[in-house]
């Protein structure tokens, strides 16, 4: 049996919790302060940064060329058997689901395998996923710099099944970067297309 002072304490506590919940619902600013949104503050300085690379047409590009555009950035390699193709399919399908809003987004595929992924190789590859997908390659040093900036895990491993004798273990994260080059959110190759499109709709302004 609950005595009356404990009951009173529980009622007061319930009231306080209800008030806090109401405040969070009513004042988004309070919510932002209390519940730091990982899509804005935490990743801010951690992911992304300057890069200089070469696109599938042979043009040299830098991160600054994409300022003012949202970017969906995925790192992989054209010889990847499954993860990269599924990530790029998810990315392309979500982008198409956005309709006109999707025009604000440039999808990027950055290779982790500059040895095999030449501009010509990328040109054929990106076309098969999305008409606007940009393929980027570079010197090994440039690729190393950009993978570090985006905190991509990449490890070259021996692969007797591949004619080149190697493959890559790599993280399969799709980053959404904002028009100012800042990290906004991320998705994976296993993301549901509808869910991803819904989240993107809310994140794009
Ligand atoms: Ni892959």
mmCIF file of C-alpha atoms and ligand atoms in Angstrom, residues 74 76-77 80 83-85 170, ligand 1:
data_model
loop_
_atom_site.group_PDB
_atom_site.id
_atom_site.type_symbol
_atom_site.label_atom_id
_atom_site.label_comp_id
_atom_site.label_asym_id
_atom_site.label_seq_id
_atom_site.Cartn_x
_atom_site.Cartn_y
_atom_site.Cartn_z
ATOM 1 C CA UNK A 74 29.493 8.011 -50.779
ATOM 2 C CA UNK A 76 33.489 3.074 -52.578
ATOM 3 C CA UNK A 77 35.021 1.460 -55.638
ATOM 4 C CA UNK A 80 32.856 -3.628 -55.237
ATOM 5 C CA UNK A 83 27.741 -2.936 -50.849
ATOM 6 C CA UNK A 84 28.661 -0.057 -53.153
ATOM 7 C CA UNK A 85 26.033 -0.863 -55.791
ATOM 8 C CA UNK A 170 35.391 -0.086 -46.315
HETATM 9 NI NI1 LIG B 1 31.936 -1.322 -51.597
#
